[in-house]
PDB file of C-alpha atoms in Angstrom:
ATOM      1  CA  GLU A   1       0.000   0.000   0.000  1.00 95.00           C
ATOM      2  CA  VAL A   2       1.324   3.409  -0.993  1.00 96.00           C
ATOM      3  CA  GLN A   3       1.737   5.696   2.008  1.00 97.00           C
ATOM      4  CA  LEU A   4       3.046   9.231   2.384  1.00 98.00           C
ATOM      5  CA  VAL A   5       3.381  10.540   5.928  1.00 98.00           C
ATOM      6  CA  GLU A   6       4.231  14.190   6.542  1.00 97.00           C
ATOM      7  CA  SER A   7       5.624  15.668   9.739  1.00 97.00           C
ATOM      8  CA  GLY A   8       7.355  18.788  10.999  1.00 97.00           C
ATOM      9  CA  GLY A   9       4.502  21.258  11.001  1.00 96.00           C
ATOM     10  CA  GLY A  10       3.757  23.550  13.897  1.00 97.00           C
ATOM     11  CA  LEU A  11       3.539  27.120  15.111  1.00 97.00           C
ATOM     12  CA  VAL A  12       6.348  29.451  14.041  1.00 97.00           C
ATOM     13  CA  GLN A  13       6.821  33.202  14.264  1.00 97.00           C
ATOM     14  CA  PRO A  14       6.990  35.393  11.153  1.00 97.00           C
ATOM     15  CA  GLY A  15      10.514  35.338   9.788  1.00 97.00           C
ATOM     16  CA  GLY A  16      11.154  31.926  11.295  1.00 97.00           C
ATOM     17  CA  SER A  17      12.080  28.615   9.708  1.00 97.00           C
ATOM     18  CA  LEU A  18      10.654  25.122   9.620  1.00 98.00           C
ATOM     19  CA  ARG A  19      11.564  21.848   7.914  1.00 98.00           C
ATOM     20  CA  LEU A  20       8.850  19.511   6.728  1.00 98.00           C
ATOM     21  CA  SER A  21       9.439  15.820   6.075  1.00 98.00           C
ATOM     22  CA  CYS A  22       7.486  13.225   4.119  1.00 98.00           C
ATOM     23  CA  VAL A  23       8.307   9.541   4.494  1.00 98.00           C
ATOM     24  CA  ALA A  24       7.233   7.316   1.608  1.00 98.00           C
ATOM     25  CA  SER A  25       6.491   3.609   1.694  1.00 97.00           C
ATOM     26  CA  GLY A  26       4.802   0.964  -0.431  1.00 97.00           C
ATOM     27  CA  PHE A  27       6.465   1.969  -3.697  1.00 96.00           C
ATOM     28  CA  SER A  28       9.878   2.589  -5.231  1.00 97.00           C
ATOM     29  CA  PHE A  29      10.429   6.144  -4.033  1.00 97.00           C
ATOM     30  CA  SER A  30      13.477   6.697  -6.230  1.00 96.00           C
ATOM     31  CA  ASP A  31      11.409   6.164  -9.395  1.00 96.00           C
ATOM     32  CA  TYR A  32       8.923   8.981  -8.812  1.00 97.00           C
ATOM     33  CA  ASN A  33       8.868  12.752  -9.084  1.00 97.00           C
ATOM     34  CA  MET A  34       7.498  14.374  -5.926  1.00 98.00           C
ATOM     35  CA  ASN A  35       5.722  17.585  -4.999  1.00 98.00           C
ATOM     36  CA  TRP A  36       4.578  19.772  -2.139  1.00 98.00           C
ATOM     37  CA  VAL A  37       1.090  21.277  -2.341  1.00 98.00           C
ATOM     38  CA  ARG A  38      -0.461  23.507   0.304  1.00 98.00           C
ATOM     39  CA  GLN A  39      -3.943  24.583   1.312  1.00 98.00           C
ATOM     40  CA  ALA A  40      -4.581  27.638   3.450  1.00 97.00           C
ATOM     41  CA  PRO A  41      -7.464  27.308   5.940  1.00 96.00           C
ATOM     42  CA  GLY A  42     -10.751  27.362   4.063  1.00 95.00           C
ATOM     43  CA  LYS A  43      -9.002  28.000   0.745  1.00 95.00           C
ATOM     44  CA  GLY A  44      -8.062  26.076  -2.383  1.00 96.00           C
ATOM     45  CA  LEU A  45      -5.032  24.069  -3.345  1.00 97.00           C
ATOM     46  CA  GLU A  46      -1.757  25.773  -4.252  1.00 96.00           C
ATOM     47  CA  TRP A  47       1.167  23.935  -5.797  1.00 96.00           C
ATOM     48  CA  VAL A  48       4.427  24.785  -3.987  1.00 97.00           C
ATOM     49  CA  SER A  49       7.358  22.811  -5.351  1.00 97.00           C
ATOM     50  CA  TYR A  50       8.443  19.882  -7.529  1.00 97.00           C
ATOM     51  CA  ILE A  51      11.526  17.675  -7.627  1.00 97.00           C
ATOM     52  CA  THR A  52      12.345  14.993 -10.151  1.00 96.00           C
ATOM     53  CA  SER A  53      13.184  11.421  -9.166  1.00 96.00           C
ATOM     54  CA  THR A  54      16.914  12.092  -9.463  1.00 96.00           C
ATOM     55  CA  SER A  55      16.760  15.657  -8.081  1.00 96.00           C
ATOM     56  CA  SER A  56      18.022  16.861 -11.463  1.00 96.00           C
ATOM     57  CA  SER A  57      15.216  19.394 -11.886  1.00 94.00           C
ATOM     58  CA  ILE A  58      13.495  21.486  -9.250  1.00 96.00           C
ATOM     59  CA  TYR A  59      10.705  24.045  -9.584  1.00 95.00           C
ATOM     60  CA  TYR A  60       9.033  26.455  -7.166  1.00 95.00           C
ATOM     61  CA  ALA A  61       5.919  28.572  -7.132  1.00 94.00           C
ATOM     62  CA  ASP A  62       6.688  32.279  -7.434  1.00 93.00           C
ATOM     63  CA  SER A  63       5.233  32.812  -3.952  1.00 94.00           C
ATOM     64  CA  VAL A  64       7.965  30.705  -2.293  1.00 96.00           C
ATOM     65  CA  GLU A  65      10.901  31.058  -4.687  1.00 95.00           C
ATOM     66  CA  GLY A  66      14.034  32.027  -2.776  1.00 96.00           C
ATOM     67  CA  ARG A  67      12.550  31.123   0.613  1.00 98.00           C
ATOM     68  CA  PHE A  68      11.729  27.398   0.319  1.00 98.00           C
ATOM     69  CA  THR A  69      14.036  24.542  -0.664  1.00 98.00           C
ATOM     70  CA  ILE A  70      12.853  21.093  -1.723  1.00 98.00           C
ATOM     71  CA  SER A  71      15.099  18.048  -1.422  1.00 98.00           C
ATOM     72  CA  ARG A  72      14.925  14.270  -1.164  1.00 97.00           C
ATOM     73  CA  ASP A  73      16.944  11.398   0.321  1.00 97.00           C
ATOM     74  CA  LYS A  74      16.502   8.077  -1.460  1.00 94.00           C
ATOM     75  CA  ALA A  75      18.232   6.147   1.334  1.00 96.00           C
ATOM     76  CA  LYS A  76      15.586   7.369   3.767  1.00 97.00           C
ATOM     77  CA  ASN A  77      12.691   7.311   1.269  1.00 97.00           C
ATOM     78  CA  SER A  78      12.070  10.871   2.315  1.00 98.00           C
ATOM     79  CA  LEU A  79      11.056  14.197   0.799  1.00 98.00           C
ATOM     80  CA  TYR A  80      11.788  17.485   2.540  1.00 98.00           C
ATOM     81  CA  LEU A  81      10.744  21.125   2.401  1.00 98.00           C
ATOM     82  CA  GLN A  82      12.988  23.624   4.142  1.00 98.00           C
ATOM     83  CA  MET A  83      11.016  26.819   4.715  1.00 98.00           C
ATOM     84  CA  THR A  84      12.695  30.073   5.747  1.00 98.00           C
ATOM     85  CA  ASN A  85      11.592  33.676   6.212  1.00 97.00           C
ATOM     86  CA  LEU A  86       8.065  32.447   6.826  1.00 98.00           C
ATOM     87  CA  ARG A  87       5.131  34.809   6.408  1.00 98.00           C
ATOM     88  CA  ALA A  88       1.567  34.776   7.699  1.00 97.00           C
ATOM     89  CA  GLU A  89       0.383  33.870   4.206  1.00 97.00           C
ATOM     90  CA  ASP A  90       2.394  30.637   4.359  1.00 98.00           C
ATOM     91  CA  THR A  91      -0.056  29.337   6.972  1.00 98.00           C
ATOM     92  CA  ALA A  92      -1.547  26.185   5.463  1.00 98.00           C
ATOM     93  CA  VAL A  93      -1.775  22.429   5.511  1.00 98.00           C
ATOM     94  CA  TYR A  94       1.181  21.140   3.520  1.00 98.00           C
ATOM     95  CA  TYR A  95       0.737  17.929   1.553  1.00 98.00           C
ATOM     96  CA  CYS A  96       3.403  15.862  -0.131  1.00 98.00           C
ATOM     97  CA  ALA A  97       2.133  14.315  -3.329  1.00 98.00           C
ATOM     98  CA  ARG A  98       3.510  11.760  -5.732  1.00 98.00           C
ATOM     99  CA  GLU A  99       3.421  12.497  -9.449  1.00 97.00           C
ATOM    100  CA  HIS A 100       1.844   9.806 -11.598  1.00 95.00           C
ATOM    101  CA  LEU A 101       4.519   7.728 -13.310  1.00 92.00           C
ATOM    102  CA  VAL A 102       3.374   8.610 -16.836  1.00 91.00           C
ATOM    103  CA  ALA A 103       0.976  11.530 -16.407  1.00 91.00           C
ATOM    104  CA  VAL A 104       2.624  14.932 -16.218  1.00 90.00           C
ATOM    105  CA  THR A 105       1.622  16.982 -13.148  1.00 93.00           C
ATOM    106  CA  ALA A 106      -1.035  14.476 -12.069  1.00 96.00           C
ATOM    107  CA  PHE A 107      -0.679  13.683  -8.363  1.00 97.00           C
ATOM    108  CA  ASP A 108      -1.893  10.152  -7.739  1.00 96.00           C
ATOM    109  CA  TYR A 109      -1.130   9.767  -4.028  1.00 97.00           C
ATOM    110  CA  TRP A 110      -1.179  12.348  -1.249  1.00 98.00           C
ATOM    111  CA  GLY A 111      -0.175  12.348   2.388  1.00 98.00           C
ATOM    112  CA  GLN A 112      -2.566  13.373   5.150  1.00 97.00           C
ATOM    113  CA  GLY A 113      -0.915  16.779   5.459  1.00 97.00           C
ATOM    114  CA  THR A 114       0.889  18.703   8.189  1.00 98.00           C
ATOM    115  CA  LEU A 115      -0.312  22.093   9.448  1.00 98.00           C
ATOM    116  CA  VAL A 116       2.037  25.064   9.455  1.00 98.00           C
ATOM    117  CA  THR A 117       0.878  28.151  11.339  1.00 98.00           C
ATOM    118  CA  VAL A 118       2.865  31.362  11.039  1.00 98.00           C
ATOM    119  CA  SER A 119       1.854  33.776  13.754  1.00 96.00           C
ATOM    120  CA  SER A 120       3.322  35.905  16.511  1.00 94.00           C
TER     121      SER A 120
ATOM    122  CA  GLN B   1      -0.612  34.414 -11.602  1.00 53.00           C
ATOM    123  CA  SER B   2      -4.376  33.758 -11.431  1.00 67.00           C
ATOM    124  CA  ALA B   3      -5.722  30.313 -10.768  1.00 84.00           C
ATOM    125  CA  LEU B   4      -7.758  28.418 -13.314  1.00 95.00           C
ATOM    126  CA  THR B   5     -11.421  29.502 -13.232  1.00 97.00           C
ATOM    127  CA  GLN B   6     -14.035  27.162 -11.795  1.00 97.00           C
ATOM    128  CA  PRO B   7     -17.604  27.851 -10.663  1.00 97.00           C
ATOM    129  CA  ALA B   8     -17.763  28.263  -6.899  1.00 96.00           C
ATOM    130  CA  SER B   9     -20.592  25.798  -6.537  1.00 97.00           C
ATOM    131  CA  VAL B  10     -22.777  23.353  -8.418  1.00 97.00           C
ATOM    132  CA  SER B  11     -25.597  21.130  -7.254  1.00 96.00           C
ATOM    133  CA  GLY B  12     -27.660  18.214  -8.435  1.00 96.00           C
ATOM    134  CA  SER B  13     -30.080  15.591  -7.249  1.00 96.00           C
ATOM    135  CA  PRO B  14     -29.220  11.926  -6.789  1.00 96.00           C
ATOM    136  CA  GLY B  15     -29.135  10.122 -10.115  1.00 96.00           C
ATOM    137  CA  GLN B  16     -28.649  13.298 -12.139  1.00 97.00           C
ATOM    138  CA  SER B  17     -25.510  14.370 -14.026  1.00 97.00           C
ATOM    139  CA  ILE B  18     -23.521  17.523 -13.405  1.00 97.00           C
ATOM    140  CA  THR B  19     -20.601  19.164 -15.171  1.00 98.00           C
ATOM    141  CA  ILE B  20     -17.892  21.336 -13.642  1.00 98.00           C
ATOM    142  CA  SER B  21     -15.913  23.611 -15.930  1.00 98.00           C
ATOM    143  CA  CYS B  22     -12.300  24.723 -15.633  1.00 98.00           C
ATOM    144  CA  THR B  23     -11.168  27.623 -17.817  1.00 97.00           C
ATOM    145  CA  GLY B  24      -7.579  28.579 -18.436  1.00 96.00           C
ATOM    146  CA  THR B  25      -5.521  29.898 -21.319  1.00 94.00           C
ATOM    147  CA  SER B  26      -3.471  28.616 -24.226  1.00 93.00           C
ATOM    148  CA  SER B  27      -0.483  28.526 -21.857  1.00 93.00           C
ATOM    149  CA  ASP B  28      -2.082  25.860 -19.701  1.00 94.00           C
ATOM    150  CA  VAL B  29      -5.420  24.089 -20.264  1.00 96.00           C
ATOM    151  CA  GLY B  30      -5.653  24.914 -23.967  1.00 95.00           C
ATOM    152  CA  GLY B  31      -2.065  24.175 -24.834  1.00 94.00           C
ATOM    153  CA  TYR B  32      -1.494  20.800 -23.248  1.00 95.00           C
ATOM    154  CA  HIS B  33      -3.193  17.502 -22.559  1.00 95.00           C
ATOM    155  CA  TYR B  34      -2.168  17.671 -18.896  1.00 96.00           C
ATOM    156  CA  VAL B  35      -5.388  18.482 -17.060  1.00 97.00           C
ATOM    157  CA  SER B  36      -6.229  16.636 -13.843  1.00 98.00           C
ATOM    158  CA  TRP B  37      -9.228  16.630 -11.506  1.00 98.00           C
ATOM    159  CA  TYR B  38      -9.255  16.011  -7.749  1.00 98.00           C
ATOM    160  CA  GLN B  39     -11.984  15.264  -5.242  1.00 98.00           C
ATOM    161  CA  GLN B  40     -11.572  16.463  -1.660  1.00 98.00           C
ATOM    162  CA  HIS B  41     -13.875  15.638   1.223  1.00 97.00           C
ATOM    163  CA  PRO B  42     -13.744  17.876   4.329  1.00 95.00           C
ATOM    164  CA  GLY B  43     -10.645  17.273   6.407  1.00 95.00           C
ATOM    165  CA  LYS B  44      -9.234  14.781   3.912  1.00 97.00           C
ATOM    166  CA  ALA B  45      -6.438  14.809   1.371  1.00 97.00           C
ATOM    167  CA  PRO B  46      -7.324  15.318  -2.295  1.00 98.00           C
ATOM    168  CA  LYS B  47      -7.906  12.233  -4.447  1.00 98.00           C
ATOM    169  CA  LEU B  48      -6.990  12.028  -8.132  1.00 98.00           C
ATOM    170  CA  MET B  49     -10.126  11.403 -10.220  1.00 98.00           C
ATOM    171  CA  ILE B  50      -9.025  12.215 -13.785  1.00 98.00           C
ATOM    172  CA  TYR B  51      -5.618  12.739 -15.411  1.00 97.00           C
ATOM    173  CA  ASP B  52      -4.481  13.714 -18.897  1.00 97.00           C
ATOM    174  CA  VAL B  53      -7.893  15.344 -19.532  1.00 97.00           C
ATOM    175  CA  SER B  54      -9.925  12.164 -19.738  1.00 97.00           C
ATOM    176  CA  ASN B  55      -8.092   9.212 -18.193  1.00 97.00           C
ATOM    177  CA  ARG B  56      -9.445   7.632 -15.039  1.00 97.00           C
ATOM    178  CA  PRO B  57      -7.351   5.786 -12.428  1.00 95.00           C
ATOM    179  CA  SER B  58      -8.497   2.194 -11.996  1.00 93.00           C
ATOM    180  CA  ARG B  59      -9.850   2.807  -8.503  1.00 93.00           C
ATOM    181  CA  VAL B  60     -12.153   5.637  -9.644  1.00 96.00           C
ATOM    182  CA  SER B  61     -15.782   4.980 -10.603  1.00 96.00           C
ATOM    183  CA  ASN B  62     -16.651   5.168 -14.314  1.00 96.00           C
ATOM    184  CA  ARG B  63     -19.353   7.685 -13.368  1.00 97.00           C
ATOM    185  CA  PHE B  64     -16.558  10.264 -13.526  1.00 98.00           C
ATOM    186  CA  SER B  65     -15.391  11.492 -16.929  1.00 97.00           C
ATOM    187  CA  GLY B  66     -13.318  14.354 -18.285  1.00 97.00           C
ATOM    188  CA  SER B  67     -13.082  16.295 -21.523  1.00 97.00           C
ATOM    189  CA  LYS B  68     -11.608  19.464 -22.995  1.00 97.00           C
ATOM    190  CA  SER B  69     -12.539  21.994 -25.641  1.00 96.00           C
ATOM    191  CA  GLY B  70     -10.198  24.871 -26.362  1.00 97.00           C
ATOM    192  CA  ASN B  71      -9.150  26.533 -23.118  1.00 97.00           C
ATOM    193  CA  THR B  72     -11.892  24.885 -21.045  1.00 98.00           C
ATOM    194  CA  ALA B  73     -11.773  21.447 -19.438  1.00 98.00           C
ATOM    195  CA  SER B  74     -14.804  19.751 -17.905  1.00 98.00           C
ATOM    196  CA  LEU B  75     -15.513  17.102 -15.304  1.00 98.00           C
ATOM    197  CA  THR B  76     -18.818  15.263 -15.617  1.00 98.00           C
ATOM    198  CA  ILE B  77     -20.284  13.136 -12.854  1.00 97.00           C
ATOM    199  CA  SER B  78     -23.181  10.942 -13.876  1.00 97.00           C
ATOM    200  CA  GLY B  79     -25.619   9.118 -11.614  1.00 96.00           C
ATOM    201  CA  LEU B  80     -24.929  11.483  -8.715  1.00 97.00           C
ATOM    202  CA  GLN B  81     -24.623   9.857  -5.313  1.00 97.00           C
ATOM    203  CA  ALA B  82     -24.569  11.365  -1.844  1.00 96.00           C
ATOM    204  CA  GLU B  83     -20.919  10.362  -1.439  1.00 96.00           C
ATOM    205  CA  ASP B  84     -19.993  12.575  -4.405  1.00 97.00           C
ATOM    206  CA  GLU B  85     -20.657  15.668  -2.302  1.00 97.00           C
ATOM    207  CA  ALA B  86     -17.208  17.240  -1.975  1.00 98.00           C
ATOM    208  CA  ASP B  87     -14.926  19.950  -3.305  1.00 98.00           C
ATOM    209  CA  TYR B  88     -13.487  19.417  -6.775  1.00 98.00           C
ATOM    210  CA  TYR B  89     -10.311  20.992  -8.132  1.00 98.00           C
ATOM    211  CA  CYS B  90      -8.880  21.044 -11.615  1.00 98.00           C
ATOM    212  CA  SER B  91      -5.189  21.455 -12.324  1.00 97.00           C
ATOM    213  CA  SER B  92      -3.031  21.891 -15.386  1.00 97.00           C
ATOM    214  CA  TYR B  93       0.553  21.980 -16.425  1.00 95.00           C
ATOM    215  CA  THR B  94       1.512  25.534 -17.404  1.00 94.00           C
ATOM    216  CA  SER B  95       4.318  26.851 -19.567  1.00 91.00           C
ATOM    217  CA  ASN B  96       4.565  29.944 -17.412  1.00 85.00           C
ATOM    218  CA  SER B  97       7.026  30.171 -14.536  1.00 78.00           C
ATOM    219  CA  THR B  98       4.687  28.181 -12.291  1.00 83.00           C
ATOM    220  CA  LEU B  99       4.802  24.505 -13.265  1.00 91.00           C
ATOM    221  CA  VAL B 100       1.301  23.619 -12.099  1.00 94.00           C
ATOM    222  CA  MET B 101      -1.857  25.660 -11.667  1.00 94.00           C
ATOM    223  CA  PHE B 102      -4.940  24.703  -9.706  1.00 96.00           C
ATOM    224  CA  GLY B 103      -8.465  25.961 -10.110  1.00 97.00           C
ATOM    225  CA  GLY B 104     -10.141  27.755  -7.249  1.00 96.00           C
ATOM    226  CA  GLY B 105     -12.303  24.744  -6.472  1.00 97.00           C
ATOM    227  CA  THR B 106     -15.995  23.896  -6.875  1.00 97.00           C
ATOM    228  CA  LYS B 107     -18.248  22.775  -4.051  1.00 98.00           C
ATOM    229  CA  LEU B 108     -20.623  20.060  -5.217  1.00 98.00           C
ATOM    230  CA  THR B 109     -23.845  19.718  -3.246  1.00 97.00           C
ATOM    231  CA  VAL B 110     -26.017  16.651  -3.721  1.00 96.00           C
ATOM    232  CA  LEU B 111     -29.553  17.790  -2.942  1.00 92.00           C
TER     233      LEU B 111
END
């Protein structure tokens, strides 16, 4: 069974930093491109970042470019999102999502999400 | 960059069919075959319902179908059931600086 389990969320002050983790199981993690998608309370989905299976290509949404860094560790079957200079508007549930093996930008499995709250 | 445009809400009675639209531009929906649809129940993670405009994952009911015409993609749900009541989001690959765009979401109410 495919599972994605996020952790690392919490309350952080504006300007602070946080590192999210997503542990994958039930599939060959090193074969899949991965993403972070967020959802502010009561709002819609917003794509955040993408990393290819080999980490050769990385993309970010304009809203987080220069502040967030995506990475992965195949030995630990883990995906990460390092978030710095956090703002109130970064408050959201953050999901890690697996890209479909053959369908571009289709996310076929999602974690349960981890809540990040940026507030003083 | 603006999200893809979806109606805020749609409704239908059990057994009926409904269609949700998703309008973009030639840089996203109209230019590529990479439109997906997601279902999200309250407090749950999104679930992929349609990919590549009209393909359905094996675990998704055949009551769900997708199509595209020009810059507008559509999700049709036939034989509405109470369990279909949820939020639905479209997404598309985009050639702009943002790799992926989502629609604003549509709340489906089953009357």
